[in-house]
Every structure is written in C-alpha cells, then in structure tokens.
Short mmCIF file of C-alpha atoms in Angstrom, two decimals:
data_model
loop_
_atom_site.label_atom_id
_atom_site.label_comp_id
_atom_site.label_asym_id
_atom_site.label_seq_id
_atom_site.Cartn_x
_atom_site.Cartn_y
_atom_site.Cartn_z
CA MET A 1 54.80 54.55 -65.38
CA VAL A 2 55.38 57.94 -63.79
CA VAL A 3 52.71 59.23 -61.42
CA GLN A 4 52.39 62.94 -60.74
CA ALA A 5 52.79 63.80 -57.09
CA GLN A 6 50.68 66.94 -57.30
CA THR A 7 48.58 67.52 -54.21
CA ALA A 8 45.04 68.73 -54.76
CA SER A 9 42.53 70.41 -52.51
CA ARG A 10 41.14 68.40 -49.60
CA GLY A 11 44.44 66.58 -49.32
CA ARG A 12 43.99 64.37 -52.35
CA MET A 13 46.78 63.52 -54.78
CA ASP A 14 46.49 63.58 -58.57
CA LEU A 15 47.13 60.00 -59.69
CA THR A 16 46.90 60.72 -63.41
CA PRO A 17 49.66 58.92 -65.32
CA ALA A 18 52.00 61.43 -67.01
CA PRO A 19 50.40 62.42 -70.35
CA VAL A 20 52.14 61.46 -73.58
CA HIS A 21 50.58 64.43 -75.33
CA ASP A 22 48.06 67.14 -74.53
CA CYS A 23 44.82 65.45 -75.61
CA PRO A 24 41.35 65.03 -74.11
CA HIS A 25 41.34 62.55 -71.27
CA VAL A 26 38.84 59.67 -71.17
CA VAL A 27 38.66 57.77 -67.88
CA ILE A 28 37.05 54.32 -67.86
CA VAL A 29 36.05 52.76 -64.55
CA GLY A 30 35.91 48.97 -64.82
CA GLY A 31 37.95 46.44 -66.79
CA GLY A 32 35.11 44.06 -67.62
CA PHE A 33 33.64 43.39 -71.05
CA GLY A 34 32.32 46.91 -71.59
CA GLY A 35 35.25 48.84 -70.15
CA LEU A 36 37.86 46.78 -71.97
CA ALA A 37 36.01 47.03 -75.30
CA CYS A 38 35.78 50.81 -74.88
CA ALA A 39 39.50 51.12 -74.11
CA GLN A 40 40.39 48.98 -77.13
CA ALA A 41 38.20 51.11 -79.41
CA LEU A 42 39.94 54.25 -78.12
CA GLY A 43 43.37 52.67 -78.51
CA SER A 44 45.85 54.48 -80.79
CA LYS A 45 43.48 57.48 -81.15
CA ARG A 46 44.44 61.08 -80.34
CA VAL A 47 42.89 60.66 -76.92
CA ARG A 48 44.42 59.95 -73.53
CA VAL A 49 42.78 56.96 -71.88
CA THR A 50 43.04 55.75 -68.29
CA ILE A 51 41.24 52.58 -67.25
CA ILE A 52 40.77 52.00 -63.52
CA ASP A 53 39.98 48.63 -61.94
CA ARG A 54 40.44 47.22 -58.46
CA HIS A 55 41.96 44.10 -60.04
CA ASN A 56 44.84 43.96 -62.50
CA TYR A 57 43.07 41.42 -64.71
CA HIS A 58 40.06 41.05 -66.97
CA LEU A 59 37.87 38.12 -65.88
CA PHE A 60 35.71 36.11 -68.27
CA VAL A 61 32.77 35.86 -65.86
CA PRO A 62 30.51 33.60 -68.03
CA LEU A 63 32.95 30.72 -67.45
CA LEU A 64 33.51 31.39 -63.76
CA TYR A 65 31.14 28.57 -62.85
CA GLN A 66 33.64 26.16 -64.44
CA VAL A 67 36.30 27.39 -62.01
CA ALA A 68 33.82 26.79 -59.18
CA THR A 69 33.26 23.21 -60.37
CA ALA A 70 36.94 22.30 -60.94
CA ALA A 71 36.78 22.25 -64.75
CA LEU A 72 39.08 25.25 -65.28
CA SER A 73 41.57 27.21 -63.21
CA PRO A 74 41.28 30.98 -62.65
CA ALA A 75 44.28 31.59 -64.92
CA ASP A 76 42.39 29.99 -67.81
CA ILE A 77 39.75 32.72 -67.87
CA ALA A 78 41.70 35.77 -66.66
CA GLU A 79 44.13 37.99 -68.55
CA PRO A 80 46.15 40.96 -67.22
CA ILE A 81 44.57 44.22 -68.39
CA ARG A 82 47.99 45.73 -69.09
CA LYS A 83 48.82 42.80 -71.37
CA VAL A 84 45.57 43.17 -73.31
CA LEU A 85 46.11 46.91 -73.86
CA ARG A 86 49.91 47.10 -74.08
CA ARG A 87 50.01 47.79 -77.82
CA HIS A 88 48.09 51.05 -77.33
CA ASP A 89 50.56 53.73 -76.17
CA ASN A 90 47.75 56.16 -75.34
CA VAL A 91 46.12 53.83 -72.80
CA ASP A 92 47.22 53.69 -69.16
CA VAL A 93 46.03 51.30 -66.46
CA VAL A 94 45.53 52.21 -62.81
CA MET A 95 44.87 49.50 -60.25
CA GLY A 96 42.75 51.11 -57.55
CA GLU A 97 39.38 51.24 -55.81
CA VAL A 98 37.07 54.05 -56.91
CA SER A 99 35.42 55.66 -53.88
CA GLY A 100 33.33 58.32 -55.57
CA ILE A 101 33.00 60.92 -58.31
CA ASP A 102 33.35 64.68 -57.99
CA VAL A 103 31.05 65.67 -60.86
CA ALA A 104 31.52 69.41 -60.39
CA SER A 105 35.31 69.18 -60.68
CA ARG A 106 35.22 66.26 -63.16
CA ARG A 107 37.34 63.99 -61.01
CA VAL A 108 37.20 60.30 -60.18
CA LEU A 109 38.08 59.75 -56.52
CA VAL A 110 40.43 56.79 -55.98
CA GLY A 111 40.89 55.30 -52.53
CA SER A 112 40.99 57.70 -49.60
CA ASP A 113 43.54 60.17 -50.90
CA GLY A 114 43.73 60.09 -54.70
CA TYR A 115 41.86 61.38 -57.73
CA ILE A 116 42.06 61.32 -61.53
CA PRO A 117 40.56 64.17 -63.58
CA TYR A 118 38.57 63.45 -66.72
CA ASP A 119 37.14 65.14 -69.78
CA ARG A 120 34.88 62.17 -70.49
CA LEU A 121 33.99 59.46 -67.97
CA VAL A 122 32.76 55.95 -68.80
CA LEU A 123 31.28 53.91 -65.95
CA ALA A 124 31.49 50.18 -66.60
CA THR A 125 31.50 48.97 -63.03
CA GLY A 126 29.31 45.90 -63.52
CA SER A 127 27.03 44.35 -60.92
CA VAL A 128 26.88 42.34 -57.71
CA TYR A 129 24.39 39.77 -56.49
CA ASN A 130 21.13 41.01 -55.02
CA TYR A 131 20.04 39.32 -51.78
CA PHE A 132 16.79 41.30 -51.67
CA GLY A 133 17.27 42.74 -48.22
CA ASN A 134 18.90 39.62 -46.74
CA GLN A 135 22.52 40.66 -47.06
CA ARG A 136 23.55 38.45 -44.13
CA TRP A 137 22.95 35.46 -46.40
CA ALA A 138 25.93 36.52 -48.51
CA SER A 139 28.38 35.14 -45.94
CA VAL A 140 27.01 31.58 -46.27
CA ALA A 141 25.60 31.64 -49.81
CA PRO A 142 28.17 33.29 -52.08
CA GLY A 143 27.31 34.44 -55.56
CA LEU A 144 29.58 33.95 -58.53
CA LYS A 145 31.19 37.23 -59.55
CA THR A 146 34.84 36.92 -58.51
CA VAL A 147 37.68 34.40 -58.51
CA ALA A 148 37.44 34.30 -54.71
CA ASP A 149 33.75 33.33 -54.96
CA ALA A 150 34.55 30.52 -57.40
CA ARG A 151 37.42 29.15 -55.31
CA ARG A 152 35.30 29.23 -52.17
CA ILE A 153 32.47 27.29 -53.84
CA ARG A 154 34.89 24.76 -55.30
CA ALA A 155 36.55 24.25 -51.91
CA SER A 156 33.15 23.82 -50.28
CA VAL A 157 32.02 21.11 -52.71
CA LEU A 158 35.28 19.17 -52.50
CA ARG A 159 35.65 19.54 -48.73
CA GLY A 160 32.09 18.31 -48.27
CA LEU A 161 32.97 15.06 -50.01
CA GLU A 162 36.16 14.73 -47.99
CA ARG A 163 34.20 15.17 -44.74
CA ALA A 164 31.60 12.63 -45.86
CA GLU A 165 34.39 10.15 -46.53
CA LEU A 166 35.36 10.30 -42.84
CA THR A 167 32.02 9.02 -41.52
CA LYS A 168 30.35 5.63 -41.87
CA ASP A 169 26.82 6.86 -41.12
CA PRO A 170 24.86 7.54 -44.37
CA ASP A 171 22.64 10.04 -42.54
CA GLU A 172 25.72 12.05 -41.57
CA GLN A 173 27.24 11.72 -45.03
CA GLN A 174 24.30 13.15 -46.95
CA PRO A 175 24.40 16.79 -45.74
CA HIS A 176 28.09 16.98 -46.65
CA MET A 177 27.21 15.71 -50.13
CA THR A 178 24.34 18.16 -50.75
CA SER A 179 24.60 21.34 -52.81
CA VAL A 180 21.79 23.90 -53.10
CA ILE A 181 21.72 26.51 -55.87
CA VAL A 182 19.26 29.37 -55.34
CA GLY A 183 18.02 30.87 -58.60
CA GLY A 184 16.96 29.20 -61.84
CA GLY A 185 18.49 31.63 -64.32
CA ALA A 186 21.34 30.77 -66.68
CA THR A 187 23.99 30.90 -63.94
CA GLY A 188 21.96 28.70 -61.59
CA VAL A 189 21.24 26.15 -64.31
CA GLU A 190 24.89 26.03 -65.40
CA MET A 191 26.10 25.66 -61.80
CA ALA A 192 23.61 22.90 -61.01
CA GLY A 193 24.52 20.93 -64.11
CA ALA A 194 28.26 21.35 -63.55
CA ILE A 195 28.13 20.26 -59.89
CA ALA A 196 26.04 17.21 -60.82
CA GLU A 197 28.52 16.26 -63.52
CA LEU A 198 31.47 16.75 -61.15
CA THR A 199 30.07 14.42 -58.49
CA ARG A 200 28.48 11.84 -60.78
CA CYS A 201 31.10 11.64 -63.54
CA SER A 202 34.48 13.06 -62.54
CA LEU A 203 34.66 11.85 -58.93
CA HIS A 204 32.67 8.64 -58.91
CA ARG A 205 35.81 6.42 -58.69
CA ASP A 206 37.91 8.60 -56.40
CA PHE A 207 36.44 7.67 -53.02
CA ARG A 208 36.20 4.39 -51.11
CA ASN A 209 33.77 5.04 -48.26
CA ILE A 210 31.18 7.12 -50.14
CA ASP A 211 29.53 6.99 -53.53
CA PRO A 212 29.72 10.50 -55.07
CA THR A 213 26.97 9.57 -57.54
CA THR A 214 24.53 9.72 -54.60
CA ALA A 215 25.38 13.38 -53.94
CA ARG A 216 22.33 15.66 -54.07
CA THR A 217 22.17 18.81 -56.18
CA ILE A 218 19.06 20.93 -55.63
CA LEU A 219 18.08 23.89 -57.83
CA LEU A 220 15.55 26.28 -56.26
CA GLU A 221 13.53 28.76 -58.31
CA ALA A 222 10.91 31.09 -56.86
CA GLY A 223 9.09 31.50 -60.19
CA GLU A 224 6.90 29.11 -62.14
CA ARG A 225 9.78 27.83 -64.29
CA ILE A 226 13.52 28.05 -64.71
CA LEU A 227 15.21 30.16 -67.42
CA THR A 228 12.44 32.74 -67.69
CA PRO A 229 14.29 34.82 -70.37
CA PHE A 230 14.21 31.78 -72.67
CA PRO A 231 11.21 30.40 -74.58
CA GLU A 232 9.20 27.88 -72.60
CA GLU A 233 10.14 25.07 -74.99
CA LEU A 234 13.85 25.52 -74.22
CA ALA A 235 13.19 25.90 -70.48
CA ARG A 236 11.29 22.60 -70.44
CA TYR A 237 14.18 20.89 -72.22
CA ALA A 238 16.65 22.24 -69.66
CA HIS A 239 14.38 21.12 -66.80
CA ARG A 240 14.16 17.57 -68.15
CA ARG A 241 17.86 17.42 -68.87
CA LEU A 242 18.82 18.54 -65.37
CA GLU A 243 16.54 15.98 -63.76
CA LYS A 244 18.03 13.28 -65.98
CA MET A 245 21.44 14.30 -64.61
CA GLY A 246 20.17 13.82 -61.07
CA VAL A 247 19.43 17.47 -60.24
CA SER A 248 16.31 18.06 -58.16
CA VAL A 249 14.63 21.08 -59.78
CA ARG A 250 12.09 22.81 -57.53
CA VAL A 251 10.05 25.66 -58.97
CA GLN A 252 7.72 27.97 -57.03
CA SER A 253 10.10 27.47 -54.11
CA PRO A 254 11.13 30.84 -52.67
CA VAL A 255 13.81 30.68 -50.01
CA GLU A 256 12.65 31.69 -46.53
CA ASN A 257 15.97 31.59 -44.73
CA ILE A 258 19.61 30.65 -45.16
CA SER A 259 21.92 29.88 -42.26
CA PRO A 260 25.26 28.08 -42.02
CA GLY A 261 24.63 24.60 -43.42
CA THR A 262 20.87 24.92 -44.04
CA VAL A 263 18.36 26.38 -46.47
CA THR A 264 14.70 26.77 -45.48
CA VAL A 265 12.04 26.45 -48.21
CA ALA A 266 8.31 26.33 -47.42
CA GLY A 267 9.09 25.32 -43.85
CA GLU A 268 11.41 22.51 -44.95
CA VAL A 269 14.96 22.79 -43.64
CA ILE A 270 17.45 21.38 -46.16
CA PRO A 271 20.90 20.56 -44.72
CA ALA A 272 23.58 21.43 -47.28
CA CYS A 273 27.34 21.79 -47.28
CA THR A 274 27.42 24.07 -50.33
CA ILE A 275 24.93 26.89 -50.93
CA VAL A 276 25.25 29.08 -54.03
CA TRP A 277 23.28 32.27 -54.63
CA ALA A 278 22.27 32.92 -58.26
CA ALA A 279 18.93 34.65 -57.75
CA GLY A 280 19.42 38.11 -59.19
CA ILE A 281 21.83 41.00 -59.53
CA ARG A 282 21.95 44.71 -58.81
CA ALA A 283 24.24 47.36 -60.23
CA SER A 284 27.35 48.75 -58.58
CA PRO A 285 27.02 51.97 -56.51
CA ALA A 286 27.63 54.22 -59.53
CA ALA A 287 24.24 55.91 -59.14
CA SER A 288 25.11 57.05 -55.62
CA TRP A 289 28.49 58.31 -56.83
CA LEU A 290 26.69 60.49 -59.36
CA ASP A 291 23.82 61.40 -57.02
CA VAL A 292 21.21 60.35 -59.59
CA GLU A 293 18.06 58.32 -59.14
CA SER A 294 18.55 54.70 -60.18
CA ASP A 295 16.05 52.10 -61.32
CA ARG A 296 14.93 49.24 -59.06
CA LEU A 297 18.13 47.29 -59.90
CA GLY A 298 20.39 50.21 -59.03
CA ARG A 299 21.24 51.00 -62.65
CA VAL A 300 21.95 54.49 -63.94
CA PRO A 301 19.40 55.81 -66.49
CA VAL A 302 21.05 56.77 -69.80
CA ASP A 303 19.85 58.24 -73.09
CA ALA A 304 20.22 56.80 -76.59
CA THR A 305 23.93 57.72 -76.66
CA LEU A 306 24.51 56.07 -73.23
CA ALA A 307 25.06 59.49 -71.65
CA VAL A 308 23.85 60.18 -68.10
CA GLU A 309 21.38 63.04 -68.22
CA GLY A 310 22.36 66.03 -66.08
CA ARG A 311 25.93 64.82 -65.74
CA PRO A 312 27.91 66.34 -68.62
CA GLY A 313 30.62 64.12 -70.04
CA VAL A 314 29.53 61.03 -68.07
CA PHE A 315 28.44 57.77 -69.72
CA ALA A 316 27.39 54.37 -68.36
CA ILE A 317 27.48 50.98 -70.06
CA GLY A 318 26.91 47.29 -69.32
CA ASP A 319 25.21 46.26 -66.07
CA THR A 320 25.74 49.78 -64.72
CA ALA A 321 23.36 51.33 -67.29
CA ALA A 322 19.58 51.21 -67.58
CA ALA A 323 19.57 51.31 -71.37
CA ALA A 324 16.77 50.42 -73.78
CA ASP A 325 16.64 49.05 -77.31
CA GLU A 326 14.95 50.73 -80.27
CA ASP A 327 11.54 49.51 -79.08
CA GLY A 328 12.04 50.83 -75.57
CA ARG A 329 12.62 47.42 -73.98
CA PRO A 330 15.36 47.23 -71.30
CA LEU A 331 18.57 45.68 -72.56
CA PRO A 332 19.57 42.52 -70.66
CA GLY A 333 22.67 42.25 -68.49
CA LEU A 334 24.66 40.15 -70.96
CA ALA A 335 28.31 40.22 -71.95
CA GLN A 336 27.41 40.85 -75.59
CA VAL A 337 25.46 43.98 -74.61
CA ALA A 338 28.39 45.38 -72.62
CA ARG A 339 30.88 44.60 -75.40
CA GLN A 340 28.79 46.24 -78.08
CA GLN A 341 28.16 49.30 -75.92
CA GLY A 342 31.87 49.59 -75.09
CA THR A 343 32.96 49.34 -78.73
CA TYR A 344 30.27 51.81 -79.86
CA LEU A 345 31.10 54.34 -77.15
CA GLY A 346 34.86 54.13 -77.72
CA GLN A 347 34.47 54.75 -81.45
CA ALA A 348 31.88 57.50 -80.91
CA LEU A 349 33.96 59.33 -78.30
CA ALA A 350 37.06 59.15 -80.50
CA ALA A 351 35.14 60.73 -83.37
CA GLU A 352 33.64 63.40 -81.10
CA LEU A 353 36.93 64.37 -79.45
CA GLU A 354 39.01 64.25 -82.64
CA SER A 355 36.64 65.90 -85.11
CA GLY A 356 33.61 67.13 -83.19
CA THR A 357 31.25 64.51 -84.64
CA ALA A 358 28.03 64.17 -82.65
CA LEU A 359 27.42 60.82 -81.00
CA PRO A 360 24.93 58.67 -82.91
CA PRO A 361 22.35 56.60 -81.01
CA PHE A 362 23.46 53.16 -79.88
CA ARG A 363 21.91 50.18 -81.67
CA PHE A 364 22.10 46.73 -80.09
CA ARG A 365 22.43 43.74 -82.43
CA SER A 366 21.45 40.56 -80.60
CA ARG A 367 23.69 37.56 -81.22
CA GLY A 368 21.31 35.23 -79.38
CA ASN A 369 20.99 34.09 -75.79
CA ALA A 370 22.62 30.86 -74.65
CA ALA A 371 22.97 28.61 -71.62
CA VAL A 372 24.77 25.28 -71.19
CA VAL A 373 22.93 22.57 -69.27
CA GLY A 374 25.60 19.90 -69.11
CA ARG A 375 27.73 17.58 -71.18
CA SER A 376 26.74 17.91 -74.85
CA ALA A 377 23.61 19.87 -73.95
CA ALA A 378 22.93 23.59 -74.32
CA LEU A 379 20.26 26.07 -75.41
CA PHE A 380 20.46 28.84 -77.99
CA ASP A 381 17.69 31.36 -78.58
CA PHE A 382 18.14 33.57 -81.64
CA GLY A 383 14.67 35.04 -81.45
CA GLY A 384 13.10 33.48 -84.51
CA HIS A 385 15.32 30.39 -84.37
CA ARG A 386 16.02 28.04 -81.48
CA LEU A 387 18.58 25.31 -80.93
CA LYS A 388 19.00 22.74 -78.20
CA GLY A 389 21.12 19.67 -77.57
CA TRP A 390 24.62 18.91 -78.78
CA ILE A 391 24.53 21.27 -81.78
CA ALA A 392 23.71 24.16 -79.45
CA TRP A 393 26.44 22.93 -77.09
CA ILE A 394 29.08 23.02 -79.85
CA LEU A 395 27.94 26.49 -80.90
CA TRP A 396 28.02 27.65 -77.27
CA ALA A 397 31.58 26.34 -76.92
CA LEU A 398 32.74 28.02 -80.14
CA VAL A 399 31.22 31.36 -79.12
CA HIS A 400 32.76 31.30 -75.65
CA VAL A 401 36.18 30.28 -76.92
CA TYR A 402 36.04 33.11 -79.46
CA LEU A 403 35.12 35.65 -76.75
CA LEU A 404 38.06 34.71 -74.54
CA VAL A 405 40.85 37.29 -74.58
CA GLY A 406 44.03 36.02 -76.23
CA PHE A 407 44.91 33.10 -78.50
CA GLU A 408 46.69 31.29 -75.67
CA LYS A 409 43.53 31.19 -73.52
CA ARG A 410 41.41 30.03 -76.45
CA LEU A 411 43.77 27.18 -77.25
CA LEU A 412 44.23 26.14 -73.61
CA VAL A 413 40.51 26.10 -72.80
CA SER A 414 39.68 24.26 -76.03
CA ILE A 415 42.18 21.50 -75.24
CA GLN A 416 40.93 21.14 -71.66
CA TRP A 417 37.30 20.99 -72.74
CA PHE A 418 38.06 18.32 -75.33
CA TRP A 419 40.02 16.25 -72.79
CA GLN A 420 37.26 16.54 -70.20
CA TRP A 421 34.65 15.56 -72.75
CA LEU A 422 36.75 12.56 -73.78
CA THR A 423 37.66 11.33 -70.28
CA TYR A 424 34.88 12.73 -68.04
CA GLN A 425 37.65 14.12 -65.82
CA SER A 426 37.93 17.58 -64.26
CA GLY A 427 41.52 18.56 -63.67
CA VAL A 428 41.45 21.32 -61.04
CA ARG A 429 40.48 19.42 -57.88
CA ILE A 430 43.07 20.74 -55.43
CA ILE A 431 42.00 22.49 -52.23
CA SER A 432 44.76 24.88 -51.20
CA ASP A 433 45.60 25.78 -47.60
CA GLU A 434 44.50 29.32 -48.35
CA GLU A 435 41.05 28.12 -49.43
CA VAL A 436 40.75 25.92 -46.34
CA CYS A 437 41.57 28.83 -44.02
CA GLU A 438 39.32 31.22 -45.93
CA THR A 439 36.35 28.84 -45.92
CA ASP A 440 36.79 28.03 -42.22
CA ALA A 441 36.95 31.73 -41.35
CA VAL A 442 33.82 32.52 -43.38
CA GLU A 443 31.90 29.60 -41.85
CA ALA A 444 32.92 30.61 -38.32
CA ALA A 445 31.95 34.24 -38.89
CA ALA A 446 28.62 33.24 -40.41
CA SER A 447 27.90 30.85 -37.55
CA ASN A 448 28.68 33.52 -34.94
CA ALA A 449 26.51 36.05 -36.74
CA ASP A 450 23.65 33.58 -36.91
CA ASP A 451 23.99 32.78 -33.20
CA ASP A 452 23.97 36.50 -32.37
CA GLY A 453 20.86 36.96 -34.49
CA ARG A 454 19.02 34.14 -32.70
CA GLY A 455 19.99 35.57 -29.34
CA SER A 456 18.57 38.98 -30.19
CA ARG A 457 15.16 37.76 -31.29
#
C-alpha cells in the first residue's frame, strides 16, 4: 500500500492510502461488528473506503470470556481485518490510533502527526468498562474488552491455583482459589459459570495438594436480581443454575472498595486472587472528539438515519451511538445491533453517494437476547417466546458459530466445543512468561498505588 507523504497544516501528514479512482471517501473508525459490517456493505461499490483501527484484527468479543477461562485461544476468535476485506479492492485498512476529529476540515486525526480526510465519517469505536468514578479499580479488577484483558484474567485464575498448591494451610489456600465477578449482567453470569466449570470440571484431577472443586466463585450484583434485561423467569433459572454449579450469587451487594487481593461488600472484606469487573460500560471518547453533548453513558446522540446532528457527514453506530427503536426506546449495546446498523449504513451511504438516494430511517430487527450459564445451559429471550436449558444452549452455540468471521474459525471452534463437552477438558491452560511478567507488574503497580492512597488519607 502506498501512503502519500503530503504534509498538511499544523505539521500533520496525510495518511490517506493512494486512491484507486476519484470517488467519495468514506472513513470508518473501528473494526468491530458495526465497522466491519459497514465496510463489507460498501465493498466493491464506487466509493473509496478506509477503515481505521488500533488493532489489525477483528475480535469476536462475545466469546472473549472463553479465552479468559482457558476454553479457547485468542486466535480462535480473532481474524485479521485485511484478510476479511481483501476481496474488496476499494477498501483500505489503516492500523492507527485516532486522537481526534477536525470537523471543520473533515479530517480524522491519527496519532500525533497524521490525518485522513473524509467525505463521510462512520464512528464505530465501541465501548469500555465504566468504573463509576473509581477508575483506580481498573488496575486490579480488569474488564473483558481486549485479548490482553482475557489473558490477564486467565493467568490470574491459573496462577492462583498454582500458588495454592504450594501451601499446606487451607486458610492460606482459599484466597488464592477465590474469584470475584462484579456485575450480574450477561458477561458476569457467563464469566462466573465458566470459571466454576474450569475449577470444578476441567482441573479437578490436575493437582495433588489442593482440591480445585473447593475453589470459590462469587458473583456480586448491586441490583435486586441478576440479568435485569431478561425476563424474571429466565433470571431465576440462571440464578438457580449458577448456585447448583457452586457459584455464590449475591444480589443487592454493591461494591464499596476494591484493592489488590480484596473486595469490600457491606463492610465484609473478601480476599480474592482474581477480580473481574463486569458492572457496566460507557462509550468511547467519540463525543469529545466531535464536541457534542453525550448521554449519561457517553454515547453520541443520533437521528433516525444514525447521523450526528450538527456534524454534517458524520454518523455513529454500535455502542458509540445513542440510537432508539421505532417506539423511542434506547437500543441495547449488543453485537446484533451494531451489525445491523453497520450493514444498513453501508448500503445507505453507497446508494446516497452513487445515485443521490436519501438515507431511509434505520429499523432494528431483534433476533433475541441470549446468555450462556454453563454446560448445556443457556437462556434465549425472543420477546414473546423464551427458551432455557440445553435447547437454548444449542441455539446459542449455533448462533455464535454462525457469527464468527470465516469458515475456518467456525469449524475450529465447533470442534473444540464438542471435545470440551465430551471430555470436560479445557485445552488452553498455559501461562506464558509474558503473562506472568505482565500480571506481576500490574499487581505491583496496583499495590503501590493503593499504599500511596492510604498514606494520603
């Protein structure tokens, strides 16, 4: 790929890939579900497309918890963006970090010294976890948005068991064998169930000095019940199923403090080796880039065509956008919403730029909401119809395999799931030197920060 070395004002360099033909330029920021779907819909149209992402791969985030619990490897749920889009000659990929948007000049600022001009801009930058004003907790209670997060959590769980194996005192063993998940949404429920299965099923014969089946998994939810987006009937089923798997589910239990190795709830200090944050998300900083007022979750308000009002040529989709359905209800932050918005916007922009067709309003078609609780147990809410148990689990597996990018990934994940179901074994249980160093560094930094905080009070 040839990059123009044309220097712009303020010392920035134009990073636009050399155009194949003189066509309108659509820039997409973010290679997640929405951004990738938009790029695919614009593929092979008479439009120049540039997709920018800080990573060179598309990550299937709904299965990231299985990387964190040693069921899958990162390569199983990630696919290079260039590979996905290589058949579209009009689509270019730029790996870079967006630092802002110059709305007046219609430029996306990349890094400290680059920019890419646009005719239409699509923001699909996703979301990050919301610590509700306690950002210092992030260093000891990672969320689950990146491969690095998943590897860190996996290393923490496995290293905790290894440390417990080295001591003969049961009281010293237990904290190393305790995992706390904060947040009773779908991610929290899936993480809790997966960690319980890992310790009680996959690892129960691997150690000699400890019994992994006695490991504690605690799920904390501040509200009155877990899985609030689901009907109460399904939430009760998930609650019972988790407790049957050995998970301690505590509702109406808001977290008061998190420090290295402990979680404080209602005055009770819970020692834990692994702490996972799954208690809410907020949008990326796209609203500040555009200098527009966001909603309480940091999302950019958009109209029925997903356009940002007062910012000509700018659109937002997925977790970045505060969009509503036909009845005015906010659309949830789900992969299916982002995919549908990306496909719609790509097709609509192609029609507008090629033939001047006005953008129609976006219509979301719900495919149901799902969550997996554990082995052969899942929930599916289709609105008027509800499923739970093994039938829902099979449907959940089929849907997620279908949504994976590439036949190779679908086949590989299907085979691994079948083998794990047959043997109760998780295959990715290696702690690399890199993960050991990374986890030690994070723990040391968090401990120092906590000590500094105590000294200042």
